[in-house]
PDB file of C-alpha atoms in Angstrom:
ATOM      1  CA  UNK A   1       0.000   0.000   0.000  1.00 64.00           C
ATOM      2  CA  UNK A   2       1.290   3.453  -0.909  1.00 76.00           C
ATOM      3  CA  UNK A   3       1.987   5.991   1.851  1.00 84.00           C
ATOM      4  CA  UNK A   4      -0.562   8.822   1.910  1.00 86.00           C
ATOM      5  CA  UNK A   5       2.100  11.399   1.097  1.00 86.00           C
ATOM      6  CA  UNK A   6       2.980   9.545  -2.130  1.00 89.00           C
ATOM      7  CA  UNK A   7      -0.659   9.356  -3.175  1.00 91.00           C
ATOM      8  CA  UNK A   8      -1.171  13.037  -2.374  1.00 90.00           C
ATOM      9  CA  UNK A   9       1.950  13.956  -4.354  1.00 92.00           C
ATOM     10  CA  UNK A  10       0.758  11.930  -7.335  1.00 93.00           C
ATOM     11  CA  UNK A  11      -2.605  13.687  -7.234  1.00 92.00           C
ATOM     12  CA  UNK A  12      -0.890  17.076  -6.956  1.00 91.00           C
ATOM     13  CA  UNK A  13       1.335  16.318  -9.954  1.00 94.00           C
ATOM     14  CA  UNK A  14      -1.643  15.094 -11.952  1.00 93.00           C
ATOM     15  CA  UNK A  15      -3.306  18.413 -11.201  1.00 91.00           C
ATOM     16  CA  UNK A  16      -0.154  20.304 -12.223  1.00 91.00           C
ATOM     17  CA  UNK A  17      -0.246  18.603 -15.617  1.00 94.00           C
ATOM     18  CA  UNK A  18      -3.438  20.521 -16.422  1.00 91.00           C
ATOM     19  CA  UNK A  19      -1.334  23.597 -17.096  1.00 90.00           C
ATOM     20  CA  UNK A  20       0.391  21.982 -20.074  1.00 92.00           C
ATOM     21  CA  UNK A  21      -1.211  22.356 -23.518  1.00 90.00           C
ATOM     22  CA  UNK A  22      -3.908  19.753 -24.184  1.00 89.00           C
ATOM     23  CA  UNK A  23      -2.002  18.161 -27.062  1.00 88.00           C
ATOM     24  CA  UNK A  24       1.239  17.906 -25.140  1.00 92.00           C
ATOM     25  CA  UNK A  25      -0.600  16.403 -22.191  1.00 93.00           C
ATOM     26  CA  UNK A  26      -2.457  13.991 -24.431  1.00 93.00           C
ATOM     27  CA  UNK A  27       0.796  12.857 -26.019  1.00 93.00           C
ATOM     28  CA  UNK A  28       3.042  12.702 -22.958  1.00 95.00           C
ATOM     29  CA  UNK A  29       0.854  13.213 -19.867  1.00 95.00           C
ATOM     30  CA  UNK A  30       0.557   9.540 -18.927  1.00 95.00           C
ATOM     31  CA  UNK A  31       4.293   9.016 -19.371  1.00 96.00           C
ATOM     32  CA  UNK A  32       5.066  12.098 -17.287  1.00 96.00           C
ATOM     33  CA  UNK A  33       2.884  10.712 -14.511  1.00 96.00           C
ATOM     34  CA  UNK A  34       4.707   7.378 -14.707  1.00 95.00           C
ATOM     35  CA  UNK A  35       8.075   9.103 -14.543  1.00 96.00           C
ATOM     36  CA  UNK A  36       7.067  11.327 -11.635  1.00 96.00           C
ATOM     37  CA  UNK A  37       5.554   8.388  -9.703  1.00 95.00           C
ATOM     38  CA  UNK A  38       8.717   6.338 -10.114  1.00 95.00           C
ATOM     39  CA  UNK A  39      10.910   9.255  -9.110  1.00 95.00           C
ATOM     40  CA  UNK A  40       8.650   9.796  -6.079  1.00 93.00           C
ATOM     41  CA  UNK A  41       8.913   6.188  -4.944  1.00 93.00           C
ATOM     42  CA  UNK A  42      12.697   6.166  -5.360  1.00 94.00           C
ATOM     43  CA  UNK A  43      13.169   9.508  -3.589  1.00 93.00           C
ATOM     44  CA  UNK A  44      10.897   8.492  -0.730  1.00 92.00           C
ATOM     45  CA  UNK A  45      12.427   5.052  -0.240  1.00 93.00           C
ATOM     46  CA  UNK A  46      15.976   6.486  -0.268  1.00 92.00           C
ATOM     47  CA  UNK A  47      15.650   9.775   1.600  1.00 90.00           C
ATOM     48  CA  UNK A  48      12.084   9.883   3.018  1.00 87.00           C
ATOM     49  CA  UNK A  49      10.687  13.418   3.518  1.00 87.00           C
ATOM     50  CA  UNK A  50      13.968  15.103   2.491  1.00 89.00           C
ATOM     51  CA  UNK A  51      13.859  13.234  -0.814  1.00 90.00           C
ATOM     52  CA  UNK A  52      10.267  14.307  -1.418  1.00 89.00           C
ATOM     53  CA  UNK A  53      11.019  17.966  -0.738  1.00 89.00           C
ATOM     54  CA  UNK A  54      14.020  17.897  -3.069  1.00 90.00           C
ATOM     55  CA  UNK A  55      12.014  16.186  -5.800  1.00 93.00           C
ATOM     56  CA  UNK A  56       9.145  18.642  -5.448  1.00 92.00           C
ATOM     57  CA  UNK A  57      11.561  21.562  -5.517  1.00 90.00           C
ATOM     58  CA  UNK A  58      13.056  20.353  -8.795  1.00 92.00           C
ATOM     59  CA  UNK A  59       9.633  19.485 -10.206  1.00 93.00           C
ATOM     60  CA  UNK A  60       8.129  22.892  -9.454  1.00 91.00           C
ATOM     61  CA  UNK A  61      11.011  24.691 -11.182  1.00 91.00           C
ATOM     62  CA  UNK A  62      10.879  22.263 -14.098  1.00 93.00           C
ATOM     63  CA  UNK A  63       7.109  22.715 -14.467  1.00 93.00           C
ATOM     64  CA  UNK A  64       7.284  26.503 -14.244  1.00 90.00           C
ATOM     65  CA  UNK A  65       9.806  26.649 -17.081  1.00 90.00           C
ATOM     66  CA  UNK A  66       8.369  23.999 -19.336  1.00 92.00           C
ATOM     67  CA  UNK A  67       4.692  24.976 -18.984  1.00 91.00           C
ATOM     68  CA  UNK A  68       5.510  28.411 -20.370  1.00 87.00           C
ATOM     69  CA  UNK A  69       7.698  26.979 -23.124  1.00 87.00           C
ATOM     70  CA  UNK A  70       5.113  24.403 -24.199  1.00 87.00           C
ATOM     71  CA  UNK A  71       2.161  26.795 -23.956  1.00 82.00           C
ATOM     72  CA  UNK A  72       3.801  29.185 -26.365  1.00 77.00           C
ATOM     73  CA  UNK A  73       5.658  26.757 -28.535  1.00 73.00           C
ATOM     74  CA  UNK A  74       2.327  25.463 -29.787  1.00 61.00           C
ATOM     75  CA  UNK A  75       1.694  28.820 -31.423  1.00 56.00           C
ATOM     76  CA  UNK A  76       4.970  30.440 -32.155  1.00 53.00           C
ATOM     77  CA  UNK A  77       8.401  29.182 -31.716  1.00 48.00           C
ATOM     78  CA  UNK A  78      11.830  30.339 -30.947  1.00 44.00           C
ATOM     79  CA  UNK A  79      11.412  33.896 -29.746  1.00 60.00           C
ATOM     80  CA  UNK A  80       8.732  32.832 -27.287  1.00 65.00           C
ATOM     81  CA  UNK A  81      10.860  29.998 -25.980  1.00 67.00           C
ATOM     82  CA  UNK A  82      13.669  32.453 -25.432  1.00 70.00           C
ATOM     83  CA  UNK A  83      11.338  34.820 -23.638  1.00 74.00           C
ATOM     84  CA  UNK A  84       9.877  32.070 -21.454  1.00 75.00           C
ATOM     85  CA  UNK A  85      13.374  31.230 -20.267  1.00 77.00           C
ATOM     86  CA  UNK A  86      13.861  34.730 -18.920  1.00 84.00           C
ATOM     87  CA  UNK A  87      14.002  34.648 -15.146  1.00 87.00           C
ATOM     88  CA  UNK A  88      11.312  37.303 -14.842  1.00 90.00           C
ATOM     89  CA  UNK A  89       8.945  35.081 -16.872  1.00 90.00           C
ATOM     90  CA  UNK A  90       9.268  31.786 -15.030  1.00 89.00           C
ATOM     91  CA  UNK A  91      10.279  32.861 -11.532  1.00 91.00           C
ATOM     92  CA  UNK A  92       6.873  34.336 -10.547  1.00 92.00           C
ATOM     93  CA  UNK A  93       5.163  31.162 -11.751  1.00 89.00           C
ATOM     94  CA  UNK A  94       7.666  29.055  -9.800  1.00 91.00           C
ATOM     95  CA  UNK A  95       6.989  31.162  -6.685  1.00 92.00           C
ATOM     96  CA  UNK A  96       3.230  30.640  -7.023  1.00 90.00           C
ATOM     97  CA  UNK A  97       3.712  26.907  -7.525  1.00 89.00           C
ATOM     98  CA  UNK A  98       6.028  26.831  -4.495  1.00 90.00           C
ATOM     99  CA  UNK A  99       3.344  28.660  -2.479  1.00 90.00           C
ATOM    100  CA  UNK A 100       0.803  26.086  -3.651  1.00 87.00           C
ATOM    101  CA  UNK A 101       3.150  23.221  -2.752  1.00 86.00           C
ATOM    102  CA  UNK A 102       3.655  24.805   0.680  1.00 86.00           C
ATOM    103  CA  UNK A 103      -0.095  25.119   1.152  1.00 85.00           C
ATOM    104  CA  UNK A 104      -0.748  21.536   0.060  1.00 82.00           C
ATOM    105  CA  UNK A 105       2.118  20.277   2.248  1.00 82.00           C
ATOM    106  CA  UNK A 106       0.758  22.257   5.215  1.00 82.00           C
ATOM    107  CA  UNK A 107      -2.743  20.876   4.723  1.00 80.00           C
ATOM    108  CA  UNK A 108      -1.353  17.323   4.447  1.00 77.00           C
ATOM    109  CA  UNK A 109       0.794  17.612   7.563  1.00 77.00           C
ATOM    110  CA  UNK A 110      -1.227  19.909   9.855  1.00 75.00           C
ATOM    111  CA  UNK A 111      -4.687  19.721   8.331  1.00 73.00           C
ATOM    112  CA  UNK A 112      -7.102  22.520   7.541  1.00 70.00           C
ATOM    113  CA  UNK A 113      -6.723  24.982  10.362  1.00 68.00           C
ATOM    114  CA  UNK A 114      -8.776  28.164  10.409  1.00 63.00           C
ATOM    115  CA  UNK A 115      -7.154  31.572  10.631  1.00 58.00           C
ATOM    116  CA  UNK A 116      -6.064  32.117  14.255  1.00 58.00           C
ATOM    117  CA  UNK A 117      -6.571  35.429  16.010  1.00 58.00           C
ATOM    118  CA  UNK A 118      -2.923  35.953  16.866  1.00 57.00           C
ATOM    119  CA  UNK A 119       0.284  35.156  15.012  1.00 62.00           C
ATOM    120  CA  UNK A 120      -0.255  33.486  11.640  1.00 69.00           C
ATOM    121  CA  UNK A 121       2.968  31.530  11.881  1.00 78.00           C
ATOM    122  CA  UNK A 122       5.964  31.007   9.609  1.00 83.00           C
ATOM    123  CA  UNK A 123       4.233  29.010   6.833  1.00 83.00           C
ATOM    124  CA  UNK A 124       1.645  31.766   6.353  1.00 85.00           C
ATOM    125  CA  UNK A 125       4.391  34.419   6.209  1.00 88.00           C
ATOM    126  CA  UNK A 126       6.391  32.404   3.672  1.00 90.00           C
ATOM    127  CA  UNK A 127       3.224  31.952   1.602  1.00 89.00           C
ATOM    128  CA  UNK A 128       2.569  35.698   1.659  1.00 90.00           C
ATOM    129  CA  UNK A 129       6.211  36.500   0.845  1.00 92.00           C
ATOM    130  CA  UNK A 130       6.169  34.108  -2.103  1.00 92.00           C
ATOM    131  CA  UNK A 131       3.098  35.821  -3.531  1.00 92.00           C
ATOM    132  CA  UNK A 132       4.028  39.411  -2.709  1.00 93.00           C
ATOM    133  CA  UNK A 133       7.672  38.953  -3.683  1.00 93.00           C
ATOM    134  CA  UNK A 134       6.810  38.168  -7.254  1.00 92.00           C
ATOM    135  CA  UNK A 135       4.924  41.402  -7.885  1.00 93.00           C
ATOM    136  CA  UNK A 136       8.053  43.508  -8.545  1.00 93.00           C
ATOM    137  CA  UNK A 137       9.396  40.744 -10.802  1.00 94.00           C
ATOM    138  CA  UNK A 138       6.131  40.726 -12.751  1.00 93.00           C
ATOM    139  CA  UNK A 139       6.248  44.506 -12.999  1.00 92.00           C
ATOM    140  CA  UNK A 140       9.803  44.290 -14.371  1.00 91.00           C
ATOM    141  CA  UNK A 141       8.691  41.649 -16.868  1.00 90.00           C
ATOM    142  CA  UNK A 142       5.747  43.791 -17.996  1.00 90.00           C
ATOM    143  CA  UNK A 143       7.853  46.917 -18.434  1.00 89.00           C
ATOM    144  CA  UNK A 144      10.548  45.049 -20.354  1.00 85.00           C
ATOM    145  CA  UNK A 145       8.508  42.757 -22.571  1.00 84.00           C
ATOM    146  CA  UNK A 146       5.054  44.289 -23.137  1.00 83.00           C
ATOM    147  CA  UNK A 147       6.382  46.933 -25.533  1.00 79.00           C
ATOM    148  CA  UNK A 148       8.508  44.413 -27.468  1.00 76.00           C
ATOM    149  CA  UNK A 149       6.315  41.304 -27.612  1.00 78.00           C
ATOM    150  CA  UNK A 150       2.878  42.356 -26.363  1.00 80.00           C
ATOM    151  CA  UNK A 151       0.916  39.244 -27.345  1.00 79.00           C
ATOM    152  CA  UNK A 152       3.259  36.730 -25.788  1.00 80.00           C
ATOM    153  CA  UNK A 153       4.015  38.941 -22.795  1.00 85.00           C
ATOM    154  CA  UNK A 154       0.314  39.315 -21.996  1.00 87.00           C
ATOM    155  CA  UNK A 155      -0.079  35.561 -22.062  1.00 85.00           C
ATOM    156  CA  UNK A 156       2.816  35.034 -19.690  1.00 87.00           C
ATOM    157  CA  UNK A 157       1.437  37.726 -17.395  1.00 90.00           C
ATOM    158  CA  UNK A 158      -1.977  36.035 -17.521  1.00 90.00           C
ATOM    159  CA  UNK A 159      -0.371  32.733 -16.499  1.00 89.00           C
ATOM    160  CA  UNK A 160       1.501  34.431 -13.665  1.00 90.00           C
ATOM    161  CA  UNK A 161      -1.659  36.188 -12.446  1.00 91.00           C
ATOM    162  CA  UNK A 162      -3.702  32.994 -12.818  1.00 90.00           C
ATOM    163  CA  UNK A 163      -1.268  31.135 -10.604  1.00 89.00           C
ATOM    164  CA  UNK A 164      -1.509  33.850  -7.913  1.00 91.00           C
ATOM    165  CA  UNK A 165      -5.308  33.833  -8.074  1.00 91.00           C
ATOM    166  CA  UNK A 166      -5.310  30.042  -7.795  1.00 88.00           C
ATOM    167  CA  UNK A 167      -3.069  30.054  -4.710  1.00 87.00           C
ATOM    168  CA  UNK A 168      -5.151  32.764  -2.999  1.00 89.00           C
ATOM    169  CA  UNK A 169      -8.408  31.028  -3.961  1.00 88.00           C
ATOM    170  CA  UNK A 170      -7.268  27.834  -2.272  1.00 83.00           C
ATOM    171  CA  UNK A 171      -6.500  29.699   0.969  1.00 83.00           C
ATOM    172  CA  UNK A 172      -9.940  31.327   0.823  1.00 84.00           C
ATOM    173  CA  UNK A 173     -11.529  27.976  -0.007  1.00 81.00           C
ATOM    174  CA  UNK A 174      -9.896  26.339   3.003  1.00 75.00           C
ATOM    175  CA  UNK A 175     -10.793  29.416   5.083  1.00 71.00           C
ATOM    176  CA  UNK A 176      -7.249  29.583   6.426  1.00 67.00           C
TER     177      UNK A 176
ATOM    178  CA  UNK B   1       0.738  11.665 -33.277  1.00 36.00           C
ATOM    179  CA  UNK B   2      -0.316  15.265 -33.334  1.00 36.00           C
ATOM    180  CA  UNK B   3       1.345  17.759 -35.580  1.00 36.00           C
ATOM    181  CA  UNK B   4       4.494  18.883 -33.865  1.00 37.00           C
ATOM    182  CA  UNK B   5       6.026  22.256 -34.300  1.00 37.00           C
ATOM    183  CA  UNK B   6       9.108  21.654 -36.316  1.00 38.00           C
ATOM    184  CA  UNK B   7      10.731  25.031 -35.987  1.00 36.00           C
ATOM    185  CA  UNK B   8      13.966  23.318 -35.036  1.00 42.00           C
ATOM    186  CA  UNK B   9      13.895  20.930 -37.945  1.00 41.00           C
ATOM    187  CA  UNK B  10      17.161  22.286 -39.282  1.00 39.00           C
ATOM    188  CA  UNK B  11      18.763  23.079 -35.970  1.00 40.00           C
ATOM    189  CA  UNK B  12      20.806  19.905 -35.923  1.00 42.00           C
ATOM    190  CA  UNK B  13      22.668  20.796 -39.096  1.00 43.00           C
ATOM    191  CA  UNK B  14      25.311  22.089 -36.754  1.00 43.00           C
ATOM    192  CA  UNK B  15      25.941  19.951 -33.726  1.00 45.00           C
ATOM    193  CA  UNK B  16      26.772  23.004 -31.587  1.00 49.00           C
ATOM    194  CA  UNK B  17      23.070  23.715 -31.369  1.00 69.00           C
ATOM    195  CA  UNK B  18      22.154  20.554 -29.470  1.00 86.00           C
ATOM    196  CA  UNK B  19      21.091  21.590 -25.981  1.00 90.00           C
ATOM    197  CA  UNK B  20      22.818  19.855 -23.098  1.00 92.00           C
ATOM    198  CA  UNK B  21      19.696  17.942 -22.020  1.00 93.00           C
ATOM    199  CA  UNK B  22      19.174  16.591 -25.545  1.00 94.00           C
ATOM    200  CA  UNK B  23      22.815  15.599 -25.878  1.00 95.00           C
ATOM    201  CA  UNK B  24      22.555  13.525 -22.703  1.00 96.00           C
ATOM    202  CA  UNK B  25      19.299  11.967 -23.887  1.00 97.00           C
ATOM    203  CA  UNK B  26      20.959  10.968 -27.163  1.00 97.00           C
ATOM    204  CA  UNK B  27      23.867   9.531 -25.172  1.00 96.00           C
ATOM    205  CA  UNK B  28      21.539   7.527 -22.912  1.00 97.00           C
ATOM    206  CA  UNK B  29      19.825   6.001 -25.954  1.00 97.00           C
ATOM    207  CA  UNK B  30      23.093   5.122 -27.682  1.00 96.00           C
ATOM    208  CA  UNK B  31      23.327   1.726 -25.968  1.00 92.00           C
ATOM    209  CA  UNK B  32      19.714   0.574 -26.022  1.00 94.00           C
ATOM    210  CA  UNK B  33      16.113   1.796 -26.273  1.00 96.00           C
ATOM    211  CA  UNK B  34      14.806   3.144 -22.979  1.00 96.00           C
ATOM    212  CA  UNK B  35      11.595   4.572 -21.519  1.00 96.00           C
ATOM    213  CA  UNK B  36      11.346   7.977 -19.854  1.00 96.00           C
ATOM    214  CA  UNK B  37      12.375   7.115 -16.320  1.00 96.00           C
ATOM    215  CA  UNK B  38      15.292   4.984 -17.515  1.00 96.00           C
ATOM    216  CA  UNK B  39      16.452   7.922 -19.638  1.00 97.00           C
ATOM    217  CA  UNK B  40      16.138  10.259 -16.652  1.00 96.00           C
ATOM    218  CA  UNK B  41      18.205   7.982 -14.397  1.00 96.00           C
ATOM    219  CA  UNK B  42      20.817   7.296 -17.078  1.00 96.00           C
ATOM    220  CA  UNK B  43      21.242  11.017 -17.781  1.00 96.00           C
ATOM    221  CA  UNK B  44      21.785  11.681 -14.059  1.00 95.00           C
ATOM    222  CA  UNK B  45      24.313   8.825 -13.920  1.00 95.00           C
ATOM    223  CA  UNK B  46      26.177   9.871 -17.091  1.00 95.00           C
ATOM    224  CA  UNK B  47      26.427  13.478 -15.960  1.00 94.00           C
ATOM    225  CA  UNK B  48      27.456  12.651 -12.394  1.00 94.00           C
ATOM    226  CA  UNK B  49      24.107  14.057 -11.164  1.00 92.00           C
ATOM    227  CA  UNK B  50      24.873  17.445 -12.726  1.00 92.00           C
ATOM    228  CA  UNK B  51      21.968  17.133 -15.164  1.00 94.00           C
ATOM    229  CA  UNK B  52      18.749  16.084 -13.454  1.00 93.00           C
ATOM    230  CA  UNK B  53      15.878  16.234 -15.907  1.00 95.00           C
ATOM    231  CA  UNK B  54      12.373  16.903 -14.667  1.00 95.00           C
ATOM    232  CA  UNK B  55       9.454  15.275 -16.503  1.00 96.00           C
ATOM    233  CA  UNK B  56       8.619  18.529 -18.315  1.00 95.00           C
ATOM    234  CA  UNK B  57      12.137  19.041 -19.640  1.00 95.00           C
ATOM    235  CA  UNK B  58      12.472  15.360 -20.496  1.00 97.00           C
ATOM    236  CA  UNK B  59       9.279  15.136 -22.549  1.00 97.00           C
ATOM    237  CA  UNK B  60       9.691  18.612 -24.038  1.00 95.00           C
ATOM    238  CA  UNK B  61      13.092  17.453 -25.329  1.00 95.00           C
ATOM    239  CA  UNK B  62      11.648  14.132 -26.501  1.00 96.00           C
ATOM    240  CA  UNK B  63       8.906  15.991 -28.380  1.00 94.00           C
ATOM    241  CA  UNK B  64      11.469  18.136 -30.218  1.00 92.00           C
ATOM    242  CA  UNK B  65      13.757  15.182 -30.904  1.00 94.00           C
ATOM    243  CA  UNK B  66      10.842  13.181 -32.344  1.00 94.00           C
ATOM    244  CA  UNK B  67       9.976  16.146 -34.571  1.00 89.00           C
ATOM    245  CA  UNK B  68      13.601  16.382 -35.690  1.00 89.00           C
ATOM    246  CA  UNK B  69      13.634  12.621 -36.303  1.00 91.00           C
ATOM    247  CA  UNK B  70      16.613  12.073 -34.030  1.00 95.00           C
ATOM    248  CA  UNK B  71      14.664   9.447 -32.080  1.00 96.00           C
ATOM    249  CA  UNK B  72      11.610   7.292 -32.712  1.00 96.00           C
ATOM    250  CA  UNK B  73       9.324   5.197 -30.565  1.00 95.00           C
ATOM    251  CA  UNK B  74      10.450   1.592 -30.229  1.00 95.00           C
ATOM    252  CA  UNK B  75       9.025  -1.630 -28.831  1.00 92.00           C
ATOM    253  CA  UNK B  76      10.034  -2.417 -25.247  1.00 89.00           C
ATOM    254  CA  UNK B  77       9.622  -4.890 -22.397  1.00 88.00           C
ATOM    255  CA  UNK B  78       6.767  -3.066 -20.668  1.00 89.00           C
ATOM    256  CA  UNK B  79       3.786  -2.569 -23.014  1.00 87.00           C
ATOM    257  CA  UNK B  80       2.405   0.226 -20.804  1.00 87.00           C
ATOM    258  CA  UNK B  81       5.449   2.387 -21.425  1.00 92.00           C
ATOM    259  CA  UNK B  82       6.742   4.293 -24.449  1.00 94.00           C
ATOM    260  CA  UNK B  83      10.295   3.384 -25.369  1.00 97.00           C
ATOM    261  CA  UNK B  84      12.551   5.453 -27.592  1.00 97.00           C
ATOM    262  CA  UNK B  85      15.569   4.623 -29.715  1.00 97.00           C
ATOM    263  CA  UNK B  86      18.043   6.582 -31.818  1.00 97.00           C
ATOM    264  CA  UNK B  87      17.533   6.945 -35.561  1.00 96.00           C
ATOM    265  CA  UNK B  88      20.431   7.123 -38.013  1.00 95.00           C
ATOM    266  CA  UNK B  89      20.064  10.915 -37.863  1.00 94.00           C
ATOM    267  CA  UNK B  90      20.277  10.725 -34.082  1.00 95.00           C
ATOM    268  CA  UNK B  91      23.433   8.615 -34.233  1.00 95.00           C
ATOM    269  CA  UNK B  92      24.997  11.097 -36.646  1.00 94.00           C
ATOM    270  CA  UNK B  93      24.056  14.050 -34.427  1.00 94.00           C
ATOM    271  CA  UNK B  94      25.506  12.291 -31.370  1.00 95.00           C
ATOM    272  CA  UNK B  95      28.722  11.357 -33.184  1.00 94.00           C
ATOM    273  CA  UNK B  96      29.088  14.878 -34.480  1.00 93.00           C
ATOM    274  CA  UNK B  97      28.680  16.292 -30.974  1.00 93.00           C
ATOM    275  CA  UNK B  98      31.123  13.789 -29.454  1.00 93.00           C
ATOM    276  CA  UNK B  99      33.642  14.617 -32.211  1.00 93.00           C
ATOM    277  CA  UNK B 100      33.281  18.262 -31.350  1.00 92.00           C
ATOM    278  CA  UNK B 101      33.970  17.544 -27.671  1.00 91.00           C
ATOM    279  CA  UNK B 102      37.005  15.500 -28.696  1.00 93.00           C
ATOM    280  CA  UNK B 103      38.309  18.378 -30.808  1.00 92.00           C
ATOM    281  CA  UNK B 104      37.840  20.746 -27.887  1.00 91.00           C
ATOM    282  CA  UNK B 105      39.667  18.338 -25.554  1.00 91.00           C
ATOM    283  CA  UNK B 106      42.564  18.038 -28.013  1.00 91.00           C
ATOM    284  CA  UNK B 107      42.792  21.816 -28.188  1.00 90.00           C
ATOM    285  CA  UNK B 108      42.677  22.134 -24.399  1.00 89.00           C
ATOM    286  CA  UNK B 109      45.511  19.603 -24.058  1.00 88.00           C
ATOM    287  CA  UNK B 110      47.556  21.116 -26.865  1.00 89.00           C
ATOM    288  CA  UNK B 111      47.543  24.612 -25.441  1.00 87.00           C
ATOM    289  CA  UNK B 112      47.543  23.474 -21.797  1.00 85.00           C
ATOM    290  CA  UNK B 113      44.537  25.664 -21.179  1.00 82.00           C
ATOM    291  CA  UNK B 114      43.929  24.732 -17.547  1.00 80.00           C
ATOM    292  CA  UNK B 115      47.467  23.879 -16.530  1.00 74.00           C
ATOM    293  CA  UNK B 116      49.297  26.384 -14.337  1.00 65.00           C
ATOM    294  CA  UNK B 117      52.297  28.324 -15.656  1.00 53.00           C
ATOM    295  CA  UNK B 118      51.738  27.489 -19.321  1.00 52.00           C
ATOM    296  CA  UNK B 119      52.493  29.855 -22.122  1.00 53.00           C
ATOM    297  CA  UNK B 120      49.676  32.041 -23.282  1.00 52.00           C
ATOM    298  CA  UNK B 121      47.353  30.636 -25.898  1.00 52.00           C
ATOM    299  CA  UNK B 122      48.117  32.376 -29.159  1.00 51.00           C
ATOM    300  CA  UNK B 123      45.269  32.806 -31.566  1.00 47.00           C
TER     301      UNK B 123
END
């Protein structure tokens, strides 16, 4: 029987795959799930929680970069790929995904705990920092790229904003 | 298979354009056909854990390499998995890249690039 944390991670990765283009997911989604599941089992059996955190760290960065690349590669090619590799394009998305991973990890470990009256605690502060910290990066991205490549830049900004909205929506949903 | 963007169709005319991740994938498939996770582990092993591919990078690279006809799907032991093998084009691209590395290594040795107290490299 699989440990609950493995099952939860598999579900979370399956959910993450939704951000890839439909065709890419249709072609490679099942394989990507296989690969992630096997990597999960190996990481967990060798290093337990530390292995899972490291794997998730790598996976979040990998997803943030490749989701942007694949989303735009389906329409236009090289210049968009180059733009998606700019730090200011993928870093905000990675920060939102990290905030989501933190939230999911917190819910798995601690459970759904309502907002306390006093101190919110370190996880809540990290969550807020991850979301707030990306705003200046997004602003830099907008200033630099909107004039040069408006269509693609708007799409990247929409992805970045969508990820923030998603993370905040989950907190509101859990009433945390 | 859906229509892949083939904007990099001609990119492999010069081996210098092969990205590092794709070079290691080609290298991992040089011995035998492998499925995704085997490729991922072999790449980590071959690179001394310096290149650790995530699923997105792995399958993004595979998608481009399929479009460039450097690799194709191949039959394998586990029918649930997709296996990949090198094509003749893939072998040529790999050989070309390895030759380039060899040339660089010869140059490095000839001019003693990283040895202390060697004479300056004259262009």
